[in-house]
PDB file of C-alpha atoms in Angstrom:
ATOM      1  CA  MET I 127       0.043   0.023  -0.028  1.00 49.00           C
ATOM      2  CA  THR I 128       1.264   3.462  -0.991  1.00 51.00           C
ATOM      3  CA  LEU I 129       1.399   6.292   1.485  1.00 53.00           C
ATOM      4  CA  THR I 130      -0.619   9.351   0.368  1.00 54.00           C
ATOM      5  CA  SER I 131       2.416  11.510   0.726  1.00 58.00           C
ATOM      6  CA  GLU I 132       4.082   9.443  -2.079  1.00 61.00           C
ATOM      7  CA  VAL I 133       1.235   9.861  -4.549  1.00 58.00           C
ATOM      8  CA  PHE I 134       1.358  12.590  -6.994  1.00 53.00           C
ATOM      9  CA  MET I 135      -0.113  13.326 -10.481  1.00 60.00           C
ATOM     10  CA  GLN I 136       2.495  13.288 -13.241  1.00 63.00           C
ATOM     11  CA  ALA I 137       3.019  16.676 -15.021  1.00 68.00           C
ATOM     12  CA  THR I 138       1.665  18.587 -12.220  1.00 74.00           C
ATOM     13  CA  ALA I 139       3.322  20.822  -9.661  1.00 72.00           C
ATOM     14  CA  ALA I 140       3.542  17.862  -7.308  1.00 73.00           C
ATOM     15  CA  ASP I 141       5.487  15.775  -9.876  1.00 76.00           C
ATOM     16  CA  PRO I 142       9.195  15.482  -8.552  1.00 80.00           C
ATOM     17  CA  ALA I 143      10.372  15.820 -12.131  1.00 80.00           C
ATOM     18  CA  ILE I 144       8.460  18.946 -12.634  1.00 84.00           C
ATOM     19  CA  ARG I 145       9.813  20.399  -9.417  1.00 86.00           C
ATOM     20  CA  ALA I 146      13.383  19.325 -10.297  1.00 84.00           C
ATOM     21  CA  ARG I 147      13.208  20.801 -13.637  1.00 87.00           C
ATOM     22  CA  ALA I 148      11.834  24.138 -12.115  1.00 90.00           C
ATOM     23  CA  VAL I 149      14.722  24.218  -9.578  1.00 89.00           C
ATOM     24  CA  ILE I 150      17.324  23.627 -12.319  1.00 89.00           C
ATOM     25  CA  ARG I 151      15.984  26.251 -14.731  1.00 92.00           C
ATOM     26  CA  SER I 152      15.788  28.717 -11.799  1.00 93.00           C
ATOM     27  CA  GLY I 153      19.485  28.081 -11.182  1.00 91.00           C
ATOM     28  CA  GLN I 154      20.276  28.555 -14.840  1.00 93.00           C
ATOM     29  CA  ARG I 155      18.281  31.804 -14.966  1.00 96.00           C
ATOM     30  CA  ARG I 156      20.149  33.187 -11.955  1.00 96.00           C
ATOM     31  CA  LEU I 157      23.577  32.345 -13.460  1.00 95.00           C
ATOM     32  CA  LEU I 158      22.668  33.747 -16.898  1.00 95.00           C
ATOM     33  CA  ALA I 159      21.243  36.989 -15.250  1.00 97.00           C
ATOM     34  CA  ALA I 160      24.501  37.421 -13.353  1.00 97.00           C
ATOM     35  CA  LEU I 161      26.664  36.583 -16.469  1.00 96.00           C
ATOM     36  CA  ARG I 162      24.895  38.886 -18.976  1.00 96.00           C
ATOM     37  CA  PRO I 163      26.080  42.207 -17.490  1.00 96.00           C
ATOM     38  CA  LYS I 164      29.566  40.937 -16.953  1.00 96.00           C
ATOM     39  CA  VAL I 165      29.879  39.903 -20.608  1.00 95.00           C
ATOM     40  CA  ALA I 166      28.157  43.033 -21.921  1.00 95.00           C
ATOM     41  CA  LEU I 167      30.597  45.253 -20.023  1.00 93.00           C
ATOM     42  CA  LEU I 168      33.387  43.596 -21.923  1.00 93.00           C
ATOM     43  CA  THR I 169      31.751  43.330 -25.341  1.00 93.00           C
ATOM     44  CA  GLU I 170      29.515  46.403 -25.576  1.00 93.00           C
ATOM     45  CA  LEU I 171      31.587  49.214 -23.993  1.00 91.00           C
ATOM     46  CA  GLU I 172      35.022  50.565 -24.898  1.00 92.00           C
ATOM     47  CA  LEU I 173      36.823  50.361 -21.691  1.00 93.00           C
ATOM     48  CA  GLY I 174      40.245  51.623 -20.783  1.00 95.00           C
ATOM     49  CA  THR I 175      42.941  49.131 -20.083  1.00 94.00           C
ATOM     50  CA  ASP I 176      42.547  49.067 -16.192  1.00 96.00           C
ATOM     51  CA  ALA I 177      38.652  48.988 -16.390  1.00 95.00           C
ATOM     52  CA  ARG I 178      38.954  46.210 -19.083  1.00 95.00           C
ATOM     53  CA  GLU I 179      41.265  44.132 -16.915  1.00 95.00           C
ATOM     54  CA  ALA I 180      39.078  44.658 -13.882  1.00 95.00           C
ATOM     55  CA  ALA I 181      35.968  43.606 -15.918  1.00 95.00           C
ATOM     56  CA  LEU I 182      37.830  40.500 -17.250  1.00 93.00           C
ATOM     57  CA  ALA I 183      38.995  39.529 -13.657  1.00 94.00           C
ATOM     58  CA  THR I 184      35.308  39.773 -12.484  1.00 95.00           C
ATOM     59  CA  LEU I 185      34.103  37.672 -15.430  1.00 94.00           C
ATOM     60  CA  THR I 186      36.942  35.146 -14.826  1.00 93.00           C
ATOM     61  CA  ASP I 187      36.083  34.942 -11.049  1.00 94.00           C
ATOM     62  CA  PHE I 188      32.415  34.374 -11.977  1.00 95.00           C
ATOM     63  CA  CYS I 189      33.396  31.548 -14.426  1.00 92.00           C
ATOM     64  CA  THR I 190      35.734  29.893 -12.052  1.00 91.00           C
ATOM     65  CA  GLY I 191      33.448  30.339  -9.114  1.00 93.00           C
ATOM     66  CA  PRO I 192      29.631  30.073  -9.352  1.00 94.00           C
ATOM     67  CA  VAL I 193      29.621  28.651 -13.014  1.00 93.00           C
ATOM     68  CA  ARG I 194      32.160  25.988 -12.235  1.00 92.00           C
ATOM     69  CA  ARG I 195      30.317  24.948  -9.073  1.00 93.00           C
ATOM     70  CA  TYR I 196      27.167  24.790 -11.013  1.00 92.00           C
ATOM     71  CA  LEU I 197      28.724  22.661 -13.671  1.00 91.00           C
ATOM     72  CA  ASN I 198      30.298  20.370 -11.063  1.00 91.00           C
ATOM     73  CA  ALA I 199      26.934  19.866  -9.376  1.00 91.00           C
ATOM     74  CA  THR I 200      25.267  19.285 -12.632  1.00 91.00           C
ATOM     75  CA  ASP I 201      27.816  16.736 -13.522  1.00 91.00           C
ATOM     76  CA  ARG I 202      27.379  14.851 -10.202  1.00 90.00           C
ATOM     77  CA  ALA I 203      23.584  14.976 -10.081  1.00 88.00           C
ATOM     78  CA  LEU I 204      22.508  14.728 -13.617  1.00 87.00           C
ATOM     79  CA  TYR I 205      25.369  13.651 -16.004  1.00 90.00           C
ATOM     80  CA  THR I 206      26.826  10.816 -13.961  1.00 90.00           C
ATOM     81  CA  PRO I 207      23.547   8.854 -13.656  1.00 89.00           C
ATOM     82  CA  ALA I 208      22.795   9.487 -17.352  1.00 90.00           C
ATOM     83  CA  ALA I 209      26.230   8.688 -18.617  1.00 89.00           C
ATOM     84  CA  GLY I 210      25.556   4.870 -18.286  1.00 88.00           C
ATOM     85  CA  SER I 211      22.577   4.970 -20.580  1.00 90.00           C
ATOM     86  CA  PRO I 212      23.252   4.297 -24.292  1.00 90.00           C
ATOM     87  CA  GLU I 213      20.504   6.834 -25.227  1.00 91.00           C
ATOM     88  CA  THR I 214      22.289   9.717 -23.456  1.00 91.00           C
ATOM     89  CA  ARG I 215      26.002   8.710 -23.430  1.00 90.00           C
ATOM     90  CA  LEU I 216      26.879  10.846 -26.488  1.00 92.00           C
ATOM     91  CA  LEU I 217      25.015  13.850 -25.170  1.00 91.00           C
ATOM     92  CA  ILE I 218      26.685  13.566 -21.751  1.00 92.00           C
ATOM     93  CA  ARG I 219      30.022  13.355 -23.417  1.00 92.00           C
ATOM     94  CA  ALA I 220      29.291  16.577 -25.343  1.00 92.00           C
ATOM     95  CA  LEU I 221      28.186  18.398 -22.362  1.00 91.00           C
ATOM     96  CA  ARG I 222      31.295  17.350 -20.345  1.00 93.00           C
ATOM     97  CA  THR I 223      33.394  18.418 -23.355  1.00 93.00           C
ATOM     98  CA  ALA I 224      31.905  21.832 -23.145  1.00 90.00           C
ATOM     99  CA  ALA I 225      32.576  21.997 -19.462  1.00 89.00           C
ATOM    100  CA  THR I 226      36.220  20.973 -19.960  1.00 91.00           C
ATOM    101  CA  ALA I 227      36.514  23.643 -22.669  1.00 91.00           C
ATOM    102  CA  LEU I 228      35.375  26.230 -20.074  1.00 84.00           C
ATOM    103  CA  ASP I 229      38.149  25.089 -17.734  1.00 83.00           C
ATOM    104  CA  ARG I 230      40.773  25.058 -20.453  1.00 88.00           C
ATOM    105  CA  ASP I 231      39.762  28.512 -21.891  1.00 85.00           C
ATOM    106  CA  THR I 232      39.196  30.421 -18.612  1.00 79.00           C
ATOM    107  CA  PRO I 233      42.445  31.831 -17.343  1.00 71.00           C
ATOM    108  CA  SER I 234      43.210  31.194 -13.766  1.00 67.00           C
ATOM    109  CA  PRO I 235      42.265  34.134 -11.575  1.00 58.00           C
ATOM    110  CA  ALA I 236      45.103  36.398 -10.634  1.00 55.00           C
ATOM    111  CA  PRO I 237      46.058  36.077  -6.926  1.00 57.00           C
ATOM    112  CA  THR I 238      44.578  38.799  -4.842  1.00 51.00           C
ATOM    113  CA  THR I 239      46.828  41.010  -2.711  1.00 44.00           C
ATOM    114  CA  ARG I 240      45.742  38.993   0.399  1.00 41.00           C
ATOM    115  CA  THR I 241      46.573  35.585  -1.391  1.00 41.00           C
ATOM    116  CA  ALA I 242      49.901  36.973  -2.702  1.00 43.00           C
ATOM    117  CA  ARG I 243      50.835  38.122   0.836  1.00 39.00           C
ATOM    118  CA  ARG I 244      50.183  34.693   2.149  1.00 40.00           C
ATOM    119  CA  ALA I 245      52.338  33.058  -0.495  1.00 42.00           C
ATOM    120  CA  SER I 246      55.267  35.412  -0.004  1.00 39.00           C
ATOM    121  CA  PRO I 247      58.263  34.233   2.045  1.00 40.00           C
ATOM    122  CA  ARG I 248      58.000  37.268   4.294  1.00 40.00           C
ATOM    123  CA  ALA I 249      54.420  36.371   5.223  1.00 40.00           C
ATOM    124  CA  SER I 250      55.373  32.845   6.042  1.00 40.00           C
ATOM    125  CA  ARG I 251      58.080  33.896   8.295  1.00 38.00           C
ATOM    126  CA  ARG I 252      55.672  36.002  10.456  1.00 38.00           C
ATOM    127  CA  THR I 253      53.385  33.020  11.119  1.00 36.00           C
TER     128      THR I 253
END
């Protein structure tokens, strides 16, 4: 016998697949909304060298931070279970290739002053 809390109508708001899809899309929308102005700053304005470098550093931090965490979580939660299925194997391979390209093409963020201080020999002697 099934408990009533486990009963749901497919394709309704109670359907776990519909709820999961809504959560995933919401996360994607948030990332895209945060990404758009960062890209627009670099592509639509003629910035001076310092401003351009700052904008690029902000975009790089975003790609190596929230975007990378999102892609890692997506890989664990969605790609790994689907990778074993013959129907989705090629799609998953393509999605993972795109994520790898992001890693390869995104420069490492420059160390911040605080990070650089921690790495300097003088800072290590003080501790």
